Each structure stands twice: as C-alpha cells, then as structure tokens.
Amino acid sequence: MTTPNPMVGAVLVKRGRVIGCGWHRRAGAPHAEIEAIHDALAREQTARGATLYVTLEPCSTQGRTPPCTAAIIAAGIKEVVVGATDPNPRHRGRAFAILGRAGLRVTTGVLAEECERLNDAFNHWIVHRTPFVTVKAAMTMDGKIATARGESKWITGRRARGYGMKLRQGADAVLVGINTVLADDPSLTVRGPRTGRQPRRIVLDAMARTPLSAKVVTDRHAQWTTIVVSKLAPEKRVRALAKRVTVLVAPSGTAGHVRSNRKAHPASKLELPWLLRNLGAQNVINLLVEGGGEVNASFLLQRLAHRVAFFYAPKVLGGRDSVRAVAGGGAISLADALRLGDVEWRRLGPNLLLNARMVA
C-alpha cells in the first residue's frame, strides 16, 4: 500500500524495552521512524537516548515529508541500527553520514538480505525505472493451466487462490493477454473483506480484439484499464476501445532471447521492454503477470521476469491439446533452460506454491 514508496518498519528501544514502533502506511503519510517516535510519545515515553531499529536507511531529503534524519536527530536518539541501505544511488549512504556527523552511533547491514527482499520491487524500480515482474500461474502437476476446451476453474484450492489474491493486492498492475480475456472475461480486481486500492489492469491485445462487453472495459474500474495494441490494430476497434479505457500503441517487438525451434508468437509483436519502460515512468513498480502460456513465455523467454509464483495442484491433465503454463518456443537444450534461485516452497492446503527468483 506504500507505492511508490518502499515498505519500512521501525522500533524504538530504551533500556532493553520497546517504547515505540511504527511503519510507513502509504505515500504522503509519515515514515516509519516518525510513526515510532509519535508512538513513544503516545505511550508517554521519550525517544531521547533510545536506539532506533529500522529496516531501511532513513530518508535524508525533502520529499512529500521532511527528512527523517532531521527528526531522528531532533528527538535525541543516540543510536540507529539499519537493515538495508537506500538503493537510490543519489541517496545511498547519505543518511549514515548525516547521523554520524551529528554524533549518533550507526550500525548498518543487520539482516540486510531479509530487509532488501522486503522491497525487491522498489529496489529494482528505483535503479532501473522499470517494474519488478512476477509471473504467476496456477497449474496441474504436469504444468497445465486449462483443459483442451479451456476449462480452468478451479485448478487450485481456496487457500491457494486466497494467496494469489494477496499477490494481486500487492501489485501496482496486473497484466494478461487477449486470449485470457476472450476465454475467461476476468475482472482482474482484488476481492475480499480488505480490498484497499485496486491494481491497474493491462491487456496485451495486438489486434484490439477485446470485446466492448468485457468486464475490464465495462466495470466501475474501467478507468484503470490499459489495452496495449500494435500499429496494425484496426483503427475502428482502437477508437471504440479508447472511448472507454486507455489504449496504448506499442512498437513492434521481437521474439525472446532463449534459442527456440519455433516461430515467435504474435504476443512478441508488442515490444515488451518498451512497455515496461512506459509503465515504470507511470510509477508501476510491481507488475504481476497472470497471462496464459504464451504471455508467460514472452516475459520469461525474453528474460523480463524477475520472480515466479507457480501454484501446483495435485492433479494431472495430460493431453497434447491442454493448455501449458509456459508455452512459446522453449529452449533447444538444457543449457538454454531458464534457471531459478532463492527457491521457496509453501504448502497451501493440498496445493504447493513455488516462489523463486529468475537467475540471470
């Protein structure tokens, strides 16, 4: 909920006892350090002489809010223990120098890996200005996401679908391909008792085939829908869609970088790196790809994805014509296979979740 800011938590400790804690709730609201100081005051405690533990280097510049370094110094805090360093090259380490000059003791790098992982998406965006891309798919044990007739509801169980909704809630935008829209007419919204903000909806639709009756075009969140078309899309269809949603004309692209023995799918006609730069400029930090097999392959084989979230159900579909979670041309040899690192498995009822990073 903090986008385009990072997620940060802070705890104030004095004489071995927690006297205040806080976290950054949303952009424009007080940062975690300020929340912790205010919490201490609400408990009738003073931060003077306390130690501040914070997951990310405090901000040292004026933005929507004043610099936290000034508030930390003014509060009389004597020591600051930091997990991750600010990934922004313009600010990296600046707070440590400011606090050190003011006489505070500064310790850095405590649980740094865990703290950095908390803000994988923000860290990537602040350096590259493109979204952090997660490819999500729910599949059978043999890697199928639908039957030959397109039936896919529901492959996974309730707990797995609930976790998938959490991933969607944490995303700035959800992306699918036109085949998903035509087959399922999804809403791509966050549903449940605590919905918060809704993510943007991105549809890759090179030929502007999205029906004017589709949910992403007609529901109350239509203003947050962007349909990405190519220059070859029929002008009449583009004009009709543009009256209801945002239409983005992308330049033509190329196939993926993994060597393949098959021709590129039409999805690769849209230049995905250009699209990611465009979305990054619009503060889309965390992009969740929920496409079908071809869209998933386009992001994976072009090495544009950073993480996968694959849900596996204890089912086997088989069949040559059932729909694969990752299609495309695929790799010619094992040496060309995409590799995963930082692998984590989680059990969600009868289903398994594989959460892993793409290895460069």
Tab-separated table of C-alpha atoms in Angstrom:
chain	number	residue	atom	x	y	z
A	1	MET	CA	0.000	0.000	0.000
A	2	THR	CA	3.017	2.322	0.166
A	3	THR	CA	3.761	2.505	-3.568
A	4	PRO	CA	5.669	4.328	-4.976
A	5	ASN	CA	7.485	4.335	-1.635
A	6	PRO	CA	9.213	1.335	-0.015
A	7	MET	CA	7.793	-0.683	2.871
A	8	VAL	CA	9.571	0.248	6.102
A	9	GLY	CA	9.141	-0.618	9.764
A	10	ALA	CA	10.815	0.912	12.842
A	11	VAL	CA	11.127	0.102	16.545
A	12	LEU	CA	12.420	2.314	19.363
A	13	VAL	CA	14.147	0.567	22.277
A	14	LYS	CA	15.283	2.059	25.568
A	15	ARG	CA	16.945	0.163	28.395
A	16	GLY	CA	16.016	-3.132	26.766
A	17	ARG	CA	12.324	-2.284	26.398
A	18	VAL	CA	10.299	-1.340	23.322
A	19	ILE	CA	8.914	2.160	23.825
A	20	GLY	CA	7.546	2.832	20.352
A	21	CYS	CA	7.035	1.237	16.966
A	22	GLY	CA	5.608	2.222	13.630
A	23	TRP	CA	5.521	1.583	9.914
A	24	HIS	CA	5.045	3.588	6.746
A	25	ARG	CA	1.365	3.205	5.825
A	26	ARG	CA	1.065	4.975	2.486
A	27	ALA	CA	2.844	7.531	0.286
A	28	GLY	CA	2.465	11.009	1.742
A	29	ALA	CA	1.943	9.699	5.283
A	30	PRO	CA	4.641	9.878	7.997
A	31	HIS	CA	7.559	7.497	7.534
A	32	ALA	CA	8.183	4.573	9.884
A	33	GLU	CA	10.720	6.446	12.019
A	34	ILE	CA	8.299	9.311	12.641
A	35	GLU	CA	5.483	6.873	13.456
A	36	ALA	CA	7.742	5.173	16.033
A	37	ILE	CA	8.644	8.495	17.653
A	38	HIS	CA	4.961	9.500	17.779
A	39	ASP	CA	4.051	6.105	19.221
A	40	ALA	CA	6.598	6.601	22.006
A	41	LEU	CA	5.093	9.998	22.820
A	42	ALA	CA	1.615	8.453	22.870
A	43	ARG	CA	2.932	5.979	25.451
A	44	GLU	CA	4.328	8.928	27.440
A	45	GLN	CA	7.869	7.874	26.603
A	46	THR	CA	10.708	9.998	25.261
A	47	ALA	CA	12.941	8.887	22.410
A	48	ARG	CA	15.919	10.745	23.893
A	49	GLY	CA	18.743	8.276	24.468
A	50	ALA	CA	16.901	5.445	22.704
A	51	THR	CA	18.057	3.100	19.948
A	52	LEU	CA	16.136	3.099	16.688
A	53	TYR	CA	15.919	-0.106	14.651
A	54	VAL	CA	14.710	0.449	11.085
A	55	THR	CA	14.519	-1.838	8.048
A	56	LEU	CA	15.751	0.773	5.545
A	57	GLU	CA	18.177	3.680	5.641
A	58	PRO	CA	16.228	6.758	6.812
A	59	CYS	CA	15.417	9.339	4.169
A	60	SER	CA	17.714	12.354	4.145
A	61	THR	CA	15.975	14.603	1.607
A	62	GLN	CA	12.819	16.681	1.469
A	63	GLY	CA	10.020	14.937	-0.398
A	64	ARG	CA	6.327	14.790	0.419
A	65	THR	CA	7.515	14.720	4.022
A	66	PRO	CA	10.563	16.277	5.751
A	67	PRO	CA	13.787	14.240	6.009
A	68	CYS	CA	13.669	11.606	8.740
A	69	THR	CA	17.320	12.233	9.611
A	70	ALA	CA	16.389	15.662	10.969
A	71	ALA	CA	13.579	14.215	13.111
A	72	ILE	CA	15.837	11.451	14.441
A	73	ILE	CA	18.483	13.960	15.491
A	74	ALA	CA	15.914	16.342	16.988
A	75	ALA	CA	14.351	13.505	19.029
A	76	GLY	CA	17.691	12.875	20.753
A	77	ILE	CA	18.019	9.276	19.585
A	78	LYS	CA	21.545	8.045	20.356
A	79	GLU	CA	21.886	5.010	18.072
A	80	VAL	CA	20.394	3.844	14.778
A	81	VAL	CA	20.516	0.205	13.618
A	82	VAL	CA	19.671	-0.220	9.924
A	83	GLY	CA	18.930	-3.279	7.825
A	84	ALA	CA	19.088	-2.250	4.158
A	85	THR	CA	20.852	0.700	2.552
A	86	ASP	CA	18.862	3.068	0.318
A	87	PRO	CA	19.108	1.626	-3.223
A	88	ASN	CA	18.865	5.067	-4.830
A	89	PRO	CA	22.422	5.930	-5.982
A	90	ARG	CA	21.771	9.623	-5.270
A	91	HIS	CA	20.892	8.979	-1.630
A	92	ARG	CA	22.760	5.769	-0.811
A	93	GLY	CA	24.641	6.128	2.484
A	94	ARG	CA	23.866	9.828	2.822
A	95	ALA	CA	21.766	9.371	5.974
A	96	PHE	CA	24.542	7.424	7.663
A	97	ALA	CA	26.947	10.318	7.111
A	98	ILE	CA	24.433	12.899	8.377
A	99	LEU	CA	23.633	10.923	11.517
A	100	GLY	CA	27.304	10.170	12.154
A	101	ARG	CA	28.240	13.856	11.934
A	102	ALA	CA	25.506	14.593	14.473
A	103	GLY	CA	27.155	12.221	16.939
A	104	LEU	CA	24.829	9.233	16.613
A	105	ARG	CA	26.187	5.697	16.533
A	106	VAL	CA	25.133	3.987	13.305
A	107	THR	CA	25.155	0.229	12.651
A	108	THR	CA	24.279	-0.985	9.160
A	109	GLY	CA	23.667	-4.265	7.361
A	110	VAL	CA	21.776	-6.077	10.134
A	111	LEU	CA	19.588	-8.744	8.461
A	112	ALA	CA	20.296	-6.844	5.258
A	113	GLU	CA	19.249	-9.661	2.908
A	114	GLU	CA	15.867	-10.084	4.573
A	115	CYS	CA	15.277	-6.329	4.646
A	116	GLU	CA	16.245	-5.944	0.983
A	117	ARG	CA	13.947	-8.797	-0.026
A	118	LEU	CA	11.039	-6.957	1.590
A	119	ASN	CA	11.442	-4.264	-1.059
A	120	ASP	CA	12.604	-6.258	-4.083
A	121	ALA	CA	10.180	-4.417	-6.346
A	122	PHE	CA	11.019	-0.926	-5.080
A	123	ASN	CA	14.753	-1.586	-5.188
A	124	HIS	CA	14.558	-2.684	-8.815
A	125	TRP	CA	12.332	0.214	-9.870
A	126	ILE	CA	14.351	2.931	-8.137
A	127	VAL	CA	17.500	1.827	-10.008
A	128	HIS	CA	16.121	0.735	-13.402
A	129	ARG	CA	12.817	2.654	-13.559
A	130	THR	CA	11.015	-0.409	-14.866
A	131	PRO	CA	8.612	-2.647	-12.925
A	132	PHE	CA	9.662	-5.718	-10.993
A	133	VAL	CA	7.869	-8.501	-12.870
A	134	THR	CA	6.377	-11.576	-11.211
A	135	VAL	CA	4.890	-14.303	-13.412
A	136	LYS	CA	2.059	-16.089	-11.592
A	137	ALA	CA	0.376	-19.287	-12.757
A	138	ALA	CA	-1.835	-21.965	-11.214
A	139	MET	CA	-1.285	-25.372	-12.804
A	140	THR	CA	-1.556	-29.128	-12.518
A	141	MET	CA	1.448	-31.259	-11.639
A	142	ASP	CA	2.173	-31.691	-15.347
A	143	GLY	CA	2.230	-27.926	-15.922
A	144	LYS	CA	-1.224	-27.416	-17.469
A	145	ILE	CA	-3.423	-24.382	-16.738
A	146	ALA	CA	-6.553	-25.417	-18.630
A	147	THR	CA	-8.126	-28.329	-20.464
A	148	ALA	CA	-8.196	-28.522	-24.244
A	149	ARG	CA	-11.657	-26.900	-24.064
A	150	GLY	CA	-10.310	-24.019	-21.968
A	151	GLU	CA	-11.757	-25.094	-18.613
A	152	SER	CA	-9.595	-23.798	-15.771
A	153	LYS	CA	-11.867	-23.085	-12.766
A	154	TRP	CA	-10.673	-24.170	-10.406
A	155	ILE	CA	-7.374	-25.986	-10.734
A	156	THR	CA	-6.138	-24.919	-7.292
A	157	GLY	CA	-7.986	-24.753	-3.991
A	158	ARG	CA	-9.342	-21.945	-1.862
A	159	ARG	CA	-6.163	-21.265	0.151
A	160	ALA	CA	-4.017	-21.086	-2.964
A	161	ARG	CA	-6.490	-18.725	-4.624
A	162	GLY	CA	-6.521	-16.589	-1.484
A	163	TYR	CA	-2.742	-16.290	-1.569
A	164	GLY	CA	-2.933	-15.403	-5.246
A	165	MET	CA	-5.313	-12.597	-4.340
A	166	LYS	CA	-2.714	-11.314	-1.842
A	167	LEU	CA	-0.170	-11.182	-4.660
A	168	ARG	CA	-2.635	-9.192	-6.732
A	169	GLN	CA	-3.296	-6.849	-3.817
A	170	GLY	CA	0.429	-6.125	-3.560
A	171	ALA	CA	0.782	-5.340	-7.263
A	172	ASP	CA	0.525	-1.950	-8.908
A	173	ALA	CA	-0.744	-3.566	-12.096
A	174	VAL	CA	-1.970	-6.966	-13.298
A	175	LEU	CA	-1.209	-7.985	-16.886
A	176	VAL	CA	-2.925	-10.603	-19.055
A	177	GLY	CA	-3.122	-11.391	-22.746
A	178	ILE	CA	-6.110	-11.129	-25.039
A	179	ASN	CA	-6.638	-14.915	-25.024
A	180	THR	CA	-7.270	-14.803	-21.259
A	181	VAL	CA	-9.827	-12.021	-21.739
A	182	LEU	CA	-11.595	-13.896	-24.542
A	183	ALA	CA	-11.627	-17.211	-22.667
A	184	ASP	CA	-12.408	-16.125	-19.096
A	185	ASP	CA	-13.613	-12.485	-19.174
A	186	PRO	CA	-11.747	-11.839	-15.886
A	187	SER	CA	-12.270	-8.786	-13.707
A	188	LEU	CA	-8.609	-8.763	-12.508
A	189	THR	CA	-9.663	-6.964	-9.324
A	190	VAL	CA	-8.833	-7.560	-5.678
A	191	ARG	CA	-11.756	-9.238	-3.928
A	192	GLY	CA	-12.294	-9.874	-0.246
A	193	PRO	CA	-13.034	-8.034	3.015
A	194	ARG	CA	-9.878	-5.866	2.837
A	195	THR	CA	-9.501	-4.834	-0.750
A	196	GLY	CA	-7.749	-1.475	-0.366
A	197	ARG	CA	-6.706	0.022	-3.683
A	198	GLN	CA	-7.317	-1.787	-6.949
A	199	PRO	CA	-4.378	-2.529	-9.252
A	200	ARG	CA	-4.239	-1.238	-12.801
A	201	ARG	CA	-5.216	-3.762	-15.466
A	202	ILE	CA	-3.042	-4.214	-18.536
A	203	VAL	CA	-4.215	-6.281	-21.519
A	204	LEU	CA	-1.818	-7.252	-24.307
A	205	ASP	CA	-4.076	-7.137	-27.361
A	206	ALA	CA	-2.062	-6.559	-30.535
A	207	MET	CA	-5.108	-6.508	-32.842
A	208	ALA	CA	-7.588	-4.756	-30.485
A	209	ARG	CA	-9.834	-7.805	-30.164
A	210	THR	CA	-11.017	-7.031	-26.612
A	211	PRO	CA	-14.848	-7.192	-26.633
A	212	LEU	CA	-16.591	-3.941	-25.760
A	213	SER	CA	-18.655	-6.031	-23.336
A	214	ALA	CA	-15.606	-7.338	-21.410
A	215	LYS	CA	-15.517	-6.672	-17.671
A	216	VAL	CA	-12.208	-4.812	-17.903
A	217	VAL	CA	-13.912	-2.393	-20.326
A	218	THR	CA	-17.337	-2.010	-18.707
A	219	ASP	CA	-16.994	-2.288	-14.926
A	220	ARG	CA	-16.538	0.565	-12.456
A	221	HIS	CA	-12.752	0.182	-12.590
A	222	ALA	CA	-12.543	0.681	-16.364
A	223	GLN	CA	-10.586	3.904	-15.864
A	224	TRP	CA	-7.708	1.749	-14.583
A	225	THR	CA	-7.627	-0.487	-17.668
A	226	THR	CA	-4.945	-0.091	-20.346
A	227	ILE	CA	-5.180	-2.088	-23.548
A	228	VAL	CA	-1.869	-2.362	-25.395
A	229	VAL	CA	-2.271	-2.658	-29.156
A	230	SER	CA	0.054	-2.691	-32.143
A	231	LYS	CA	0.113	-0.274	-35.050
A	232	LEU	CA	-1.582	-2.978	-37.125
A	233	ALA	CA	-4.736	-2.935	-34.976
A	234	PRO	CA	-7.913	-1.888	-36.880
A	235	GLU	CA	-8.475	1.834	-36.302
A	236	LYS	CA	-12.217	1.394	-35.788
A	237	ARG	CA	-11.655	-1.102	-32.960
A	238	VAL	CA	-8.990	1.092	-31.377
A	239	ARG	CA	-11.264	4.145	-31.420
A	240	ALA	CA	-14.138	2.206	-29.874
A	241	LEU	CA	-11.952	0.911	-27.029
A	242	ALA	CA	-10.350	4.319	-26.473
A	243	LYS	CA	-13.784	5.754	-25.606
A	244	ARG	CA	-13.912	3.502	-22.542
A	245	VAL	CA	-10.360	2.690	-21.490
A	246	THR	CA	-6.797	3.821	-22.059
A	247	VAL	CA	-5.319	2.474	-25.287
A	248	LEU	CA	-1.554	2.352	-25.678
A	249	VAL	CA	0.021	1.773	-29.087
A	250	ALA	CA	3.249	-0.166	-28.646
A	251	PRO	CA	6.008	-0.545	-31.240
A	252	SER	CA	6.650	-3.951	-32.755
A	253	GLY	CA	8.918	-6.240	-30.787
A	254	THR	CA	10.998	-9.347	-31.304
A	255	ALA	CA	10.971	-12.882	-30.000
A	256	GLY	CA	12.652	-13.975	-26.783
A	257	HIS	CA	16.371	-14.368	-26.238
A	258	VAL	CA	16.200	-18.081	-25.467
A	259	ARG	CA	17.106	-20.084	-28.572
A	260	SER	CA	13.955	-21.682	-29.904
A	261	ASN	CA	12.949	-24.103	-32.636
A	262	ARG	CA	9.583	-22.455	-33.175
A	263	LYS	CA	8.408	-19.164	-34.606
A	264	ALA	CA	7.570	-16.261	-32.336
A	265	HIS	CA	4.011	-15.991	-31.038
A	266	PRO	CA	2.038	-12.858	-32.000
A	267	ALA	CA	2.347	-11.615	-28.411
A	268	SER	CA	6.014	-10.924	-29.143
A	269	LYS	CA	4.936	-8.402	-31.778
A	270	LEU	CA	4.430	-5.983	-28.925
A	271	GLU	CA	7.744	-4.657	-27.696
A	272	LEU	CA	7.605	-5.631	-24.040
A	273	PRO	CA	10.777	-3.756	-22.934
A	274	TRP	CA	9.220	-0.556	-24.304
A	275	LEU	CA	6.015	-1.319	-22.407
A	276	LEU	CA	7.915	-1.895	-19.160
A	277	ARG	CA	9.724	1.438	-19.528
A	278	ASN	CA	6.384	3.133	-20.157
A	279	LEU	CA	4.788	1.542	-17.099
A	280	GLY	CA	7.808	2.333	-14.935
A	281	ALA	CA	7.516	6.011	-15.877
A	282	GLN	CA	3.940	5.829	-14.581
A	283	ASN	CA	5.104	4.541	-11.170
A	284	VAL	CA	4.145	0.934	-11.819
A	285	ILE	CA	6.679	-0.678	-9.515
A	286	ASN	CA	5.311	-4.179	-9.062
A	287	LEU	CA	3.820	-5.885	-12.133
A	288	LEU	CA	2.002	-9.190	-11.758
A	289	VAL	CA	1.738	-11.184	-14.992
A	290	GLU	CA	-1.246	-13.536	-14.899
A	291	GLY	CA	-1.258	-14.378	-18.570
A	292	GLY	CA	-1.786	-17.614	-20.389
A	293	GLY	CA	1.043	-19.787	-21.604
A	294	GLU	CA	2.091	-17.532	-24.469
A	295	VAL	CA	2.181	-14.318	-22.464
A	296	ASN	CA	4.031	-16.064	-19.635
A	297	ALA	CA	6.547	-17.363	-22.157
A	298	SER	CA	7.007	-13.905	-23.686
A	299	PHE	CA	8.122	-12.466	-20.335
A	300	LEU	CA	10.132	-15.498	-19.249
A	301	LEU	CA	11.911	-16.257	-22.508
A	302	GLN	CA	12.797	-12.597	-23.083
A	303	ARG	CA	14.214	-12.599	-19.542
A	304	LEU	CA	11.934	-9.760	-18.494
A	305	ALA	CA	10.589	-11.559	-15.415
A	306	HIS	CA	12.308	-11.358	-12.036
A	307	ARG	CA	10.261	-13.812	-9.983
A	308	VAL	CA	7.827	-16.661	-10.494
A	309	ALA	CA	4.916	-17.675	-8.276
A	310	PHE	CA	3.788	-21.082	-9.509
A	311	PHE	CA	0.896	-22.803	-7.736
A	312	TYR	CA	0.697	-26.591	-8.196
A	313	ALA	CA	-2.440	-28.682	-7.641
A	314	PRO	CA	-2.331	-32.474	-7.092
A	315	LYS	CA	-3.930	-33.116	-10.458
A	316	VAL	CA	-2.746	-34.374	-13.833
A	317	LEU	CA	-4.465	-33.260	-17.027
A	318	GLY	CA	-2.234	-34.752	-19.697
A	319	GLY	CA	-3.187	-34.414	-23.335
A	320	ARG	CA	-1.417	-32.771	-26.238
A	321	ASP	CA	-4.020	-30.031	-26.528
A	322	SER	CA	-4.400	-28.987	-22.893
A	323	VAL	CA	-3.013	-25.511	-22.206
A	324	ARG	CA	0.532	-25.208	-20.887
A	325	ALA	CA	1.550	-22.717	-18.178
A	326	VAL	CA	4.601	-21.698	-20.201
A	327	ALA	CA	4.307	-22.136	-23.953
A	328	GLY	CA	6.335	-20.329	-26.601
A	329	GLY	CA	9.156	-21.977	-28.479
A	330	GLY	CA	11.047	-23.139	-25.417
A	331	ALA	CA	14.741	-23.914	-25.090
A	332	ILE	CA	16.562	-26.153	-27.555
A	333	SER	CA	18.921	-27.603	-24.955
A	334	LEU	CA	19.176	-27.897	-21.183
A	335	ALA	CA	21.978	-25.359	-21.286
A	336	ASP	CA	19.444	-22.805	-22.542
A	337	ALA	CA	16.888	-23.563	-19.824
A	338	LEU	CA	15.819	-20.708	-17.562
A	339	ARG	CA	17.122	-21.220	-14.056
A	340	LEU	CA	15.545	-20.365	-10.711
A	341	GLY	CA	17.227	-19.363	-7.463
A	342	ASP	CA	16.224	-18.495	-3.878
A	343	VAL	CA	13.657	-21.265	-4.187
A	344	GLU	CA	10.942	-21.383	-1.532
A	345	TRP	CA	8.155	-23.932	-1.270
A	346	ARG	CA	4.992	-23.317	0.717
A	347	ARG	CA	2.107	-25.670	1.336
A	348	LEU	CA	-1.361	-24.146	0.934
A	349	GLY	CA	-3.800	-26.871	1.824
A	350	PRO	CA	-3.375	-29.607	-0.807
A	351	ASN	CA	-1.531	-27.203	-3.116
A	352	LEU	CA	2.116	-26.163	-3.314
A	353	LEU	CA	3.477	-22.695	-4.057
A	354	LEU	CA	6.878	-22.323	-5.697
A	355	ASN	CA	8.256	-18.843	-5.122
A	356	ALA	CA	11.631	-18.257	-6.785
A	357	ARG	CA	13.824	-15.650	-8.441
A	358	MET	CA	14.963	-15.796	-12.005
A	359	VAL	CA	18.718	-16.377	-12.242
A	360	ALA	CA	20.452	-14.118	-14.767
